[in-house]
Tab-separated table of C-alpha atoms and ligand atoms in Angstrom:
chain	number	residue	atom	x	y	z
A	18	UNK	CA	0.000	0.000	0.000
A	19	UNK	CA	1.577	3.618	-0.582
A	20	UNK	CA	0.789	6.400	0.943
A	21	UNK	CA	-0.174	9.328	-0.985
A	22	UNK	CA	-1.192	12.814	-0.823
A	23	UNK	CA	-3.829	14.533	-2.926
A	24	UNK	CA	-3.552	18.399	-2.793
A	25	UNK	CA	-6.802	19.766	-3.996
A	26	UNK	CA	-8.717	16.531	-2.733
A	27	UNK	CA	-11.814	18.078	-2.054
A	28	UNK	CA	-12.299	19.521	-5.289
A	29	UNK	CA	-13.823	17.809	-8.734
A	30	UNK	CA	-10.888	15.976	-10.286
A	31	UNK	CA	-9.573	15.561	-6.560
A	32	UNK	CA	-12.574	13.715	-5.261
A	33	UNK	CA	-12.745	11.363	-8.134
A	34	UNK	CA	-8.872	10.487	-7.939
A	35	UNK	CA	-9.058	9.815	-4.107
A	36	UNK	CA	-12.176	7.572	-4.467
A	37	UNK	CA	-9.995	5.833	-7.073
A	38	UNK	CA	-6.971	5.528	-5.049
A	39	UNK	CA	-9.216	4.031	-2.673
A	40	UNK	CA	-10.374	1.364	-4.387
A	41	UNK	CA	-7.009	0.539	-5.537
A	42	UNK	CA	-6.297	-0.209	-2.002
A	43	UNK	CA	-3.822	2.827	-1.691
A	44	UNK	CA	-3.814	5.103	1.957
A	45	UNK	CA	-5.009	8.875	0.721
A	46	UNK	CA	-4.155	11.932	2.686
A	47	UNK	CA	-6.565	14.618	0.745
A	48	UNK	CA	-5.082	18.074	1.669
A	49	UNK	CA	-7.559	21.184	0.651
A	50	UNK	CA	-8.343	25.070	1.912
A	51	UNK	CA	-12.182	24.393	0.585
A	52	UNK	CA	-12.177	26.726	-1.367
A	53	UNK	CA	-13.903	25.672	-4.542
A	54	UNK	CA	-13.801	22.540	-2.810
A	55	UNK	CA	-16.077	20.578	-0.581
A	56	UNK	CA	-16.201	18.008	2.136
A	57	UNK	CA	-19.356	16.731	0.607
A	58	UNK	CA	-17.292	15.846	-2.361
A	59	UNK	CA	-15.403	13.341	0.317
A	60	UNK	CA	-17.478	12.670	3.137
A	61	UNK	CA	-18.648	9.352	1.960
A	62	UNK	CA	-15.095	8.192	2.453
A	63	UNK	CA	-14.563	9.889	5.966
A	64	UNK	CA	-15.045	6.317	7.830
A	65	UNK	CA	-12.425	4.410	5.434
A	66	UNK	CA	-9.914	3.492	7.268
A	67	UNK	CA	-6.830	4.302	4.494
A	68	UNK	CA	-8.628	8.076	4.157
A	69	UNK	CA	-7.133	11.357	6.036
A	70	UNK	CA	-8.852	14.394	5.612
A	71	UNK	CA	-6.284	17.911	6.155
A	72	UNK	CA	-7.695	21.556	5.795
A	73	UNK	CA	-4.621	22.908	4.526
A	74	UNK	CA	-3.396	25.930	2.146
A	75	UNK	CA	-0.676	24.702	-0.338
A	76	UNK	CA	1.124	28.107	-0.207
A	77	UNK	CA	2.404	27.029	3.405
A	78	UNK	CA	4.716	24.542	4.017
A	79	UNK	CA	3.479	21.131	4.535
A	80	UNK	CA	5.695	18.560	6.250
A	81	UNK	CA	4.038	15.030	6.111
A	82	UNK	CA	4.852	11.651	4.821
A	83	UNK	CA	4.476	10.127	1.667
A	84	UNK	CA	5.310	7.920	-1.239
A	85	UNK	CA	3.961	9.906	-3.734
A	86	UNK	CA	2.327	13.552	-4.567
A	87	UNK	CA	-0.820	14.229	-6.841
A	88	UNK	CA	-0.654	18.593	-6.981
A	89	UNK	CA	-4.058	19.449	-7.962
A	90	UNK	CA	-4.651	22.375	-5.718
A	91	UNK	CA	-6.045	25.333	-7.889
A	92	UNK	CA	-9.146	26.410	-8.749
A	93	UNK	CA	-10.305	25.567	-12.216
A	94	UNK	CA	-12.805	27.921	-13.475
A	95	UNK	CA	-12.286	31.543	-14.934
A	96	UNK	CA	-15.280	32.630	-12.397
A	97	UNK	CA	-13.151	31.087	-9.518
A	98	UNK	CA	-9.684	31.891	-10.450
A	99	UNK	CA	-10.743	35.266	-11.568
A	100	UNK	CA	-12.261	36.075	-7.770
A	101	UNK	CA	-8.586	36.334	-6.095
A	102	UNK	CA	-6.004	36.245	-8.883
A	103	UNK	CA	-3.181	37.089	-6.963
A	104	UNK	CA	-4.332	34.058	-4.430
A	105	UNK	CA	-4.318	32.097	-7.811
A	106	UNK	CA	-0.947	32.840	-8.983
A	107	UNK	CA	0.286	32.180	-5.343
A	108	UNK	CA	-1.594	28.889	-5.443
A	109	UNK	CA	0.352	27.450	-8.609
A	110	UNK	CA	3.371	28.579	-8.067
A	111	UNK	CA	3.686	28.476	-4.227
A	112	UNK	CA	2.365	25.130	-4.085
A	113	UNK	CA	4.040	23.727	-6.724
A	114	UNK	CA	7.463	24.970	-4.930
A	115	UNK	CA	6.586	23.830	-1.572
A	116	UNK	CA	4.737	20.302	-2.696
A	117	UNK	CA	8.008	20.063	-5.159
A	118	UNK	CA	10.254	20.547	-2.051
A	119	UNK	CA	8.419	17.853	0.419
A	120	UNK	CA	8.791	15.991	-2.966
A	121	UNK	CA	12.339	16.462	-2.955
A	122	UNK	CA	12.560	15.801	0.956
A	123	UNK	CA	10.881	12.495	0.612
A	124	UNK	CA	12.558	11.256	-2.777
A	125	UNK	CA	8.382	10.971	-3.925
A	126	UNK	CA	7.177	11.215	-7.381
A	127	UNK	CA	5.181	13.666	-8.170
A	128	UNK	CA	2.071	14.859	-10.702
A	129	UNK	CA	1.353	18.143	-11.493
A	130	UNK	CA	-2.137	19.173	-12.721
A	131	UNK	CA	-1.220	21.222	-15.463
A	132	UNK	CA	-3.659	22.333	-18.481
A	133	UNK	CA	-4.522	23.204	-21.944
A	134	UNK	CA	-4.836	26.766	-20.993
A	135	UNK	CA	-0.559	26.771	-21.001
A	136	UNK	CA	-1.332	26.737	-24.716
A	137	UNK	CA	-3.735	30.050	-24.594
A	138	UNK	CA	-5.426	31.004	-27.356
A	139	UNK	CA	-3.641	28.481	-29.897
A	140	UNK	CA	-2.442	28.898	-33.494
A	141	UNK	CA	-1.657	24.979	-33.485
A	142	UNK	CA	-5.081	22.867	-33.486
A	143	UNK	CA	-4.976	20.708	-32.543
A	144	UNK	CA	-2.669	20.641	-29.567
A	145	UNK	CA	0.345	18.921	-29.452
A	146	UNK	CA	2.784	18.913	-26.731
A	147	UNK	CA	5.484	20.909	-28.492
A	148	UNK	CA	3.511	23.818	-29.070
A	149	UNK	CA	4.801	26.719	-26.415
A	150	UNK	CA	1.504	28.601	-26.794
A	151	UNK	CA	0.342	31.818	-27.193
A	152	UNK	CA	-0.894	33.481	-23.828
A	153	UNK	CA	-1.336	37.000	-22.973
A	154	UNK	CA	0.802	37.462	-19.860
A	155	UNK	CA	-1.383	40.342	-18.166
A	156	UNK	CA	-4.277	39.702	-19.167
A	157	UNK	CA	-7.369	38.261	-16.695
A	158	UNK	CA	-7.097	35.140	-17.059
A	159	UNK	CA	-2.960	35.235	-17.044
A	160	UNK	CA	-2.996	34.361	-13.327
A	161	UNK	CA	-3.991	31.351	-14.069
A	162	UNK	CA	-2.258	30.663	-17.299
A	163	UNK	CA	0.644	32.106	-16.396
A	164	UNK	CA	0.707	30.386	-12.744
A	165	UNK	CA	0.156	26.913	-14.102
A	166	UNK	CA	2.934	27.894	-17.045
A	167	UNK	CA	5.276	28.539	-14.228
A	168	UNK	CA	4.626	25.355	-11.946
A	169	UNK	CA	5.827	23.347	-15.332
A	170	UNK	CA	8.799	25.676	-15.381
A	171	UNK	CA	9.562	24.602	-11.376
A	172	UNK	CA	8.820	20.946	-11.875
A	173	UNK	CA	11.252	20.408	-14.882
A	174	UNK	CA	13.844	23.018	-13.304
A	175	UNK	CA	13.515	20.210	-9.949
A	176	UNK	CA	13.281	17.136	-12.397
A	177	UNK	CA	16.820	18.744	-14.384
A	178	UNK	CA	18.326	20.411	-11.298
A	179	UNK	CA	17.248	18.025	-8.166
A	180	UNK	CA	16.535	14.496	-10.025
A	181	UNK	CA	13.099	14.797	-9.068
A	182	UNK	CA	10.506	12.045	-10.262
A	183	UNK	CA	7.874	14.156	-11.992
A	184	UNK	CA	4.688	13.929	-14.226
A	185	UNK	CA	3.128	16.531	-16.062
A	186	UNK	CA	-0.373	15.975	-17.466
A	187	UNK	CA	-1.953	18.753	-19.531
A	188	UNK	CA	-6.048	18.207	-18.543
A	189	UNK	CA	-7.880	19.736	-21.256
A	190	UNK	CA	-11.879	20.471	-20.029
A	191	UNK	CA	-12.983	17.640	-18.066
A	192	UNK	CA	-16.539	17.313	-17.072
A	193	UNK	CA	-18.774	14.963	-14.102
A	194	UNK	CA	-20.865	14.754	-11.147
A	195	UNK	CA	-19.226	17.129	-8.601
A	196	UNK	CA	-18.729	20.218	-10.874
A	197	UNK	CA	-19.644	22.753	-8.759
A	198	UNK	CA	-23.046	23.891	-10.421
A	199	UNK	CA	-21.517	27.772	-9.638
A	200	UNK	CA	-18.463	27.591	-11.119
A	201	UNK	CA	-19.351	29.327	-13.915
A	202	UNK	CA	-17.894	26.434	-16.414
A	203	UNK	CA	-19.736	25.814	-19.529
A	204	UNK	CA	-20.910	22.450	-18.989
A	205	UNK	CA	-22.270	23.044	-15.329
A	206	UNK	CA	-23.922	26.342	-16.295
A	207	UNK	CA	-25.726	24.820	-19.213
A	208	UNK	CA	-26.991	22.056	-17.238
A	209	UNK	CA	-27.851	23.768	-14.088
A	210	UNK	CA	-30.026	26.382	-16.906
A	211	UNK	CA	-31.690	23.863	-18.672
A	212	UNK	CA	-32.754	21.844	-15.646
A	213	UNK	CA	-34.040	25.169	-14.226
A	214	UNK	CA	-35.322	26.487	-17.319
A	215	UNK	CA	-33.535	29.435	-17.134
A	216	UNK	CA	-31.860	31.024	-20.352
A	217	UNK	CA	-29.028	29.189	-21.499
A	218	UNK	CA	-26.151	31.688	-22.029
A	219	UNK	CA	-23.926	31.486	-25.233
A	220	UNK	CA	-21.327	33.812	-24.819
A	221	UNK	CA	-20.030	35.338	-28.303
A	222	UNK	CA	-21.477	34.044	-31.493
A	223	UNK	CA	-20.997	30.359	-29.903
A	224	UNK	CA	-19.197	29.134	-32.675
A	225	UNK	CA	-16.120	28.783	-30.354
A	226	UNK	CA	-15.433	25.084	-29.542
A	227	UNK	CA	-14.281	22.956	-26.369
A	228	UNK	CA	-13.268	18.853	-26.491
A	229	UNK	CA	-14.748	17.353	-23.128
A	230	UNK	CA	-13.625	14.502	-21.507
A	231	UNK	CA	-15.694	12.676	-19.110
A	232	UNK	CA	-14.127	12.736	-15.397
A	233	UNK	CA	-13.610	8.476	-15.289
A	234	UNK	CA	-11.452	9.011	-18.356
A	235	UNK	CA	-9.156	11.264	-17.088
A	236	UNK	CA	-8.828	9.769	-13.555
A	237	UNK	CA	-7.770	7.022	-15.397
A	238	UNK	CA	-5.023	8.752	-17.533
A	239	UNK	CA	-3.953	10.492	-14.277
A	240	UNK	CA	-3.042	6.787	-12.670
A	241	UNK	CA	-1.649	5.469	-15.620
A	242	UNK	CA	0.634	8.558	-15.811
A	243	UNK	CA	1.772	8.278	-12.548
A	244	UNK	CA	2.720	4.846	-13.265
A	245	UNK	CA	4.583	5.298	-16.466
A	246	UNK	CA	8.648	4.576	-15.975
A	247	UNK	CA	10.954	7.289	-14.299
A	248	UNK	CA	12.558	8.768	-17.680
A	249	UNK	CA	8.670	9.793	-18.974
A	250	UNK	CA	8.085	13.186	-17.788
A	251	UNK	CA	5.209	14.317	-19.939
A	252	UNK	CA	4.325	17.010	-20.254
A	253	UNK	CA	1.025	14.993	-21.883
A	254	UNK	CA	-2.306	16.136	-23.127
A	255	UNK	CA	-4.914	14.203	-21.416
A	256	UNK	CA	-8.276	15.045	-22.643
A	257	UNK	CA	-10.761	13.887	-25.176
A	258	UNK	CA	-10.195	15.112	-28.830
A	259	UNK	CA	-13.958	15.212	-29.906
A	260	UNK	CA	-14.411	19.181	-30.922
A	261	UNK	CA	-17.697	20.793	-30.439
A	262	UNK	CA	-19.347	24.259	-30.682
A	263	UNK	CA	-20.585	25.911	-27.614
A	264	UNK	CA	-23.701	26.079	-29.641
A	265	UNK	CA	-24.302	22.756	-30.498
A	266	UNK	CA	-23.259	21.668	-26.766
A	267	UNK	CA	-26.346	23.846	-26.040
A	268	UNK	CA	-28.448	22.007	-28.300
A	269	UNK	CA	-27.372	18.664	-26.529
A	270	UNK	CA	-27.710	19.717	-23.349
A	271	UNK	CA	-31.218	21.012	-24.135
A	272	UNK	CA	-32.369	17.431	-25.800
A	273	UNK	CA	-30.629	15.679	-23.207
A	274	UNK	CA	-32.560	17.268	-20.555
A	275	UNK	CA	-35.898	17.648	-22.422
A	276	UNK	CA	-35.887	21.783	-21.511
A	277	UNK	CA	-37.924	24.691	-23.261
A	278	UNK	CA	-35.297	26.671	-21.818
A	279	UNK	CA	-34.088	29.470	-25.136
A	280	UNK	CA	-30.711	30.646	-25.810
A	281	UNK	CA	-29.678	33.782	-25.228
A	282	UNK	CA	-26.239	35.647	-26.282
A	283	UNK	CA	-23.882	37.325	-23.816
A	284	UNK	CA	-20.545	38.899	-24.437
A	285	UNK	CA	-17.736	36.707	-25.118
A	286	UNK	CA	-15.573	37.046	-21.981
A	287	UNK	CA	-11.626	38.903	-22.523
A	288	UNK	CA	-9.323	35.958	-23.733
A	289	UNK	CA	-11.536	33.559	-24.261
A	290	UNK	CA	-9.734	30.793	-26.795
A	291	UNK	CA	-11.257	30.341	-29.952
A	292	UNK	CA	-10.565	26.864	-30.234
A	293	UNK	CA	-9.305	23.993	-28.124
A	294	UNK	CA	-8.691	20.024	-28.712
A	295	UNK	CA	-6.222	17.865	-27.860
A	296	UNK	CA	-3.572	16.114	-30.211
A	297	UNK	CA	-3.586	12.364	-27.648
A	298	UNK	CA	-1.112	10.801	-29.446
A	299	UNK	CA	1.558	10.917	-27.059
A	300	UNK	CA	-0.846	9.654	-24.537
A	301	UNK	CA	-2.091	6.856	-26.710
A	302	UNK	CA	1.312	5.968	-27.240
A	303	UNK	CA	2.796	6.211	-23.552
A	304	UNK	CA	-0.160	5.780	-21.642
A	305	UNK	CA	-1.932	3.603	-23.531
A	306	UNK	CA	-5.060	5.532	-23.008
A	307	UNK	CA	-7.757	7.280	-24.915
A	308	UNK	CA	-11.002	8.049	-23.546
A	309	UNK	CA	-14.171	5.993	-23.643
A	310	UNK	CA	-17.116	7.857	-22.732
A	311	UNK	CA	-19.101	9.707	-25.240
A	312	UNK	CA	-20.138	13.239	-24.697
A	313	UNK	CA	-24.113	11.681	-24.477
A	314	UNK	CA	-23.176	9.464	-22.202
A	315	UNK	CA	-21.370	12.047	-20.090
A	316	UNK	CA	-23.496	14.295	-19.819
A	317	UNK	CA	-26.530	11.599	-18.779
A	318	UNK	CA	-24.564	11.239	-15.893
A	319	UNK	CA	-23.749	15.084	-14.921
A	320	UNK	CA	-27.261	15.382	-15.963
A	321	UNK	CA	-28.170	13.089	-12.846
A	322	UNK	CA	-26.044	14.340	-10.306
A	323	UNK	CA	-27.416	18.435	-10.736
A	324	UNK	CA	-30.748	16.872	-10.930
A	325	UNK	CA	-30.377	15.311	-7.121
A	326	UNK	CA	-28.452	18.112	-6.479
A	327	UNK	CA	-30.841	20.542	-7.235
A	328	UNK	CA	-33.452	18.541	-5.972
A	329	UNK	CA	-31.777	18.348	-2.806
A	330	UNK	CA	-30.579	22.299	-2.461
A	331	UNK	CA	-27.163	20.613	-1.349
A	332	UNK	CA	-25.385	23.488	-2.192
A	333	UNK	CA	-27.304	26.227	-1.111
A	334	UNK	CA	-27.424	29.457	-2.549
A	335	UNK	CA	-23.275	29.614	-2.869
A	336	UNK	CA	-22.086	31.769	-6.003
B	22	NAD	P1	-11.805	22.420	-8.336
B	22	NAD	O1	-11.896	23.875	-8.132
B	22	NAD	O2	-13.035	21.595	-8.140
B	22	NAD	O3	-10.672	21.787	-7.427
B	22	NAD	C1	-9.564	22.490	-6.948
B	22	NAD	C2	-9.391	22.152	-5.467
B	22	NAD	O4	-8.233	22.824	-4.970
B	22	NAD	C3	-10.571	22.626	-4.633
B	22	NAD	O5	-10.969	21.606	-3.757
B	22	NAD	C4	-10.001	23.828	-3.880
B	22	NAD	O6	-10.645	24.064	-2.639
B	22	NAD	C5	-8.553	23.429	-3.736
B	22	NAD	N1	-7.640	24.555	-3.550
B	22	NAD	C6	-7.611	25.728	-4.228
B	22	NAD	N2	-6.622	26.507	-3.760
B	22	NAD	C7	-5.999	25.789	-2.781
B	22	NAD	C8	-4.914	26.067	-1.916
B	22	NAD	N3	-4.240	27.234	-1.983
B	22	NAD	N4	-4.550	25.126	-1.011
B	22	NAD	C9	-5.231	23.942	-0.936
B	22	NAD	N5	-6.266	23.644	-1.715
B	22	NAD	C10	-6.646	24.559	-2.640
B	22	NAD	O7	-11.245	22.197	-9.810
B	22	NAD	P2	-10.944	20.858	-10.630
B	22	NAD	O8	-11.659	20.963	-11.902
B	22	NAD	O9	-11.131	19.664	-9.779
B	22	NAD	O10	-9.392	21.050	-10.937
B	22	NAD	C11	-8.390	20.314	-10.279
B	22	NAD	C12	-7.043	20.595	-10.916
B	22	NAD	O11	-7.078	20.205	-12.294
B	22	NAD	C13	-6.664	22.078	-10.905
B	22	NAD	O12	-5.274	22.190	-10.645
B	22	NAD	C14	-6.975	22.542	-12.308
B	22	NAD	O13	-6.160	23.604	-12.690
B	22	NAD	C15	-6.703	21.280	-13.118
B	22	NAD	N6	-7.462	21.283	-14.367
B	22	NAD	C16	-8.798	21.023	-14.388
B	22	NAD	C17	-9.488	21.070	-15.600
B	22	NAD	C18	-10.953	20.764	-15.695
B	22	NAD	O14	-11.519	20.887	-16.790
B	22	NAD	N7	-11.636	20.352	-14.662
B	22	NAD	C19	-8.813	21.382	-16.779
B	22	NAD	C20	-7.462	21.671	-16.714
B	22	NAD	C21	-6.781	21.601	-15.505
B	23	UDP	N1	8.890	22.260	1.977
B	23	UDP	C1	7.723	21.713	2.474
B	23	UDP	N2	7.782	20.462	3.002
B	23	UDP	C2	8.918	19.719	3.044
B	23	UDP	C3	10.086	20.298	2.502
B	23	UDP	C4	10.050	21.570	1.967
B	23	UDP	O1	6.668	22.331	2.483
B	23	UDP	O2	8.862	18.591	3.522
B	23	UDP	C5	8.827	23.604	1.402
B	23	UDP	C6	9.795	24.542	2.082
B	23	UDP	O3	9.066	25.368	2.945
B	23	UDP	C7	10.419	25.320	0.971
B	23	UDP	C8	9.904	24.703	-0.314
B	23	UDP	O4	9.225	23.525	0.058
B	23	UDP	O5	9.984	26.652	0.993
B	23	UDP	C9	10.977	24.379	-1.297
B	23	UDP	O6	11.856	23.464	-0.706
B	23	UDP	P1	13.349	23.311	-1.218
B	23	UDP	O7	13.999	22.313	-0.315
B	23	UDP	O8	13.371	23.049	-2.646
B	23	UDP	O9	13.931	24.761	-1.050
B	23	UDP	P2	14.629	25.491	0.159
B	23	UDP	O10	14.024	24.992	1.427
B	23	UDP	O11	16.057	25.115	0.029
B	23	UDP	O12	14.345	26.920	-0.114
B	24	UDP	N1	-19.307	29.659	-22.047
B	24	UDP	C1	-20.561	29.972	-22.534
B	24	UDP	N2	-21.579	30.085	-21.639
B	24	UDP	C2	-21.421	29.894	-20.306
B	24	UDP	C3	-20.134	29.556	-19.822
B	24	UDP	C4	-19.089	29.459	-20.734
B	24	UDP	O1	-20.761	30.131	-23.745
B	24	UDP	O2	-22.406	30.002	-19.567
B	24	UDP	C5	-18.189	29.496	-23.015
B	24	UDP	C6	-16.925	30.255	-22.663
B	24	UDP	O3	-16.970	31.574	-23.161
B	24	UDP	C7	-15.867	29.413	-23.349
B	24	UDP	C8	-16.426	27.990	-23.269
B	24	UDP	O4	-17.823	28.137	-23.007
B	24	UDP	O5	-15.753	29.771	-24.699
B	24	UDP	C9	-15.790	27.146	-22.173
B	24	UDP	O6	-15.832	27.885	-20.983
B	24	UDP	P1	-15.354	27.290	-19.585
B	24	UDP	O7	-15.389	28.415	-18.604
B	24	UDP	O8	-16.120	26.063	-19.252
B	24	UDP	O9	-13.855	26.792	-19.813
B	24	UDP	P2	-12.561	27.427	-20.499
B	24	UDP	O10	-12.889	28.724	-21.178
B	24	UDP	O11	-11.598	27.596	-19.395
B	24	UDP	O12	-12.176	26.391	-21.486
């Protein structure tokens, strides 16, 4: 059994990979400030014997145990990075360097939850790994950009420098039961409209286009990366390379859910990337992965989990 920690644990992604550890019989410390997080994402596992629960802000110093280091700590969504942005910045690149030095303490491999968004607004589509990008450094959504860009500086300058054991995975928008329905995040917004039947906001012509991976997909990437031999590094796209309008994720969302809810246009917000899919075959090659889920099949499931969570009020009136 190893022992390893999960920053950002109570969040989306986090919660998934900790229930997955779980089952694999691994011991999970889940580390998290709750911000965008929950414990409801978690407390089903609060009685398992190989779970530890830590509030615990990855900009400090963090001196525990382990085998092995999963850095998701961050929030995810433009609405939630955009609330503090300096917080964000310091969030990336403070807890990369202090999760990187209990890393380098411990002699423990460690995963950094990197993103598409390193590419910005991309000439190259799709994505491949080699591409540096094209990312406005000031602008609002830089903090996060930027921050995450820097984390992949720290873990290859520890990986060259220190002989660090290190994994980066570049999640491209990854979808599930646990979004929070406030986040602001295209898929979560739509749903939580159409279930409501509330307007379902396009922002821009809608023409602009997202690839969405299901959440079981990626988990699974994340493990098998974290299990690939010592001289793979990544970084590696991780995501699912089917390409869709806004608008016609709109259209599915609305037949999915049966709602008479009507579009409605809003501005497009600074920044926002025109395009965005992933080139997976460094991951099919290395990993050995590809995702299986189909966006229908997806969003069924997100579908379920806002409608018992809406049902249910379980997260309040929290925006
Ligand atoms: P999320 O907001 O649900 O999860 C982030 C978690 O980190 C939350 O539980 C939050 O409370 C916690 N957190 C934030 N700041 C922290 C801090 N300073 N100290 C400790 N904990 C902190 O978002 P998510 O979608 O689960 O994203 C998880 C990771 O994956 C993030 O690093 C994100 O950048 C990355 N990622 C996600 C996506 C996606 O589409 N979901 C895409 C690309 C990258
Ligand atoms: N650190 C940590 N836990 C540890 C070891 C280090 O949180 O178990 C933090 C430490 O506070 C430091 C950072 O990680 O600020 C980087 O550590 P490193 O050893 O690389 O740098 P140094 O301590 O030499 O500045
Ligand atoms: N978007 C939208 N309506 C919404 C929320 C988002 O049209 O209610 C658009 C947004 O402008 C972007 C895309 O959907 O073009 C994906 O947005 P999200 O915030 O989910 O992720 P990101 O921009 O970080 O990929």
């Amino acid at each position: 059994m190893k022992r390893i920690l999960v920053t950002g644990g109570a969040g989306f992604l986090g919660s998934h990979l900790c229930d997955r550890l779980l089952d694999l019989g691994e011991d999970v410390l889940c580390i998290d400030n709750f911000f965008t997080g929950s414990k409801r994402n978690i407390s089903h596992r609060f009685s398992h014997p190989h779970f530890e629960l830590l509030r615990h802000d990855v900009t400090f110093p963090l001196y525990v145990e382990v085998d092995q280091i999963y850095n998701l700590a961050c929030p995810a969504s433009p609405v939630h990075y955009q609330h503090d942005p300096v917080q964000t910045t310091k969030t990336s690149v403070h807890g990369a360097i202090n999760m990187l030095g209990l890393a380098k303490r411990l002699r423990a491999k460690i995963l950094q939850a990197s993103t598409s968004e390193v590419y910005g607004d991309p000439e190259m589509h799709p994505q491949r790994e080699e591409y540096w990008g094209r990312v406005n450094p000031i602008g609002i959504r830089s903090c996060y950009d930027e921050g995450k860009r820097c984390a992949e500086t720290l873990f290859f300058d520890y990986h060259r420098q220190l002989r660090l054991e290190i994994k980066v995975m570049r999640i491209f928008n990854t979808y599930g039961p646990r979004m929070h329905p406030n986040d602001g995040r295209v898929v979560s917004n739509f749903i939580v409209q159409a279930l409501k039947g509330e307007d379902i906001t396009i922002y821009g012509d809608g023409q602009q286009t997202r690839s969405f991976c299901y959440v079981d997909d990626l988990i699974e990437g994340m493990i098998r990366l974290m299990g690939t031999p010592p001289d793979f590094t990544g970084p590696v796209n991780v995501g699912n390379p089917g390409e869709f309008t806004m608008l016609e994720l709109a259209e599915r969302v609305l037949q999915l859910t049966a709602s008479k809810s009507k579009l409605i246009f809003k501005p497009l917000p600074e920044d926002d990337p025109r395009q965005r899919k992933p080139d997976i075959n460094l991951a099919k090659t290395k990993l050995g992965w590809e995702p299986k889920v189909s966006l229908e099949d997806g969003l069924k499931e997100t579908i379920a989990y806002f409608e018992k969570t809406i049902a249910n009020n379980s997260f309040g009136i929290r925006s």
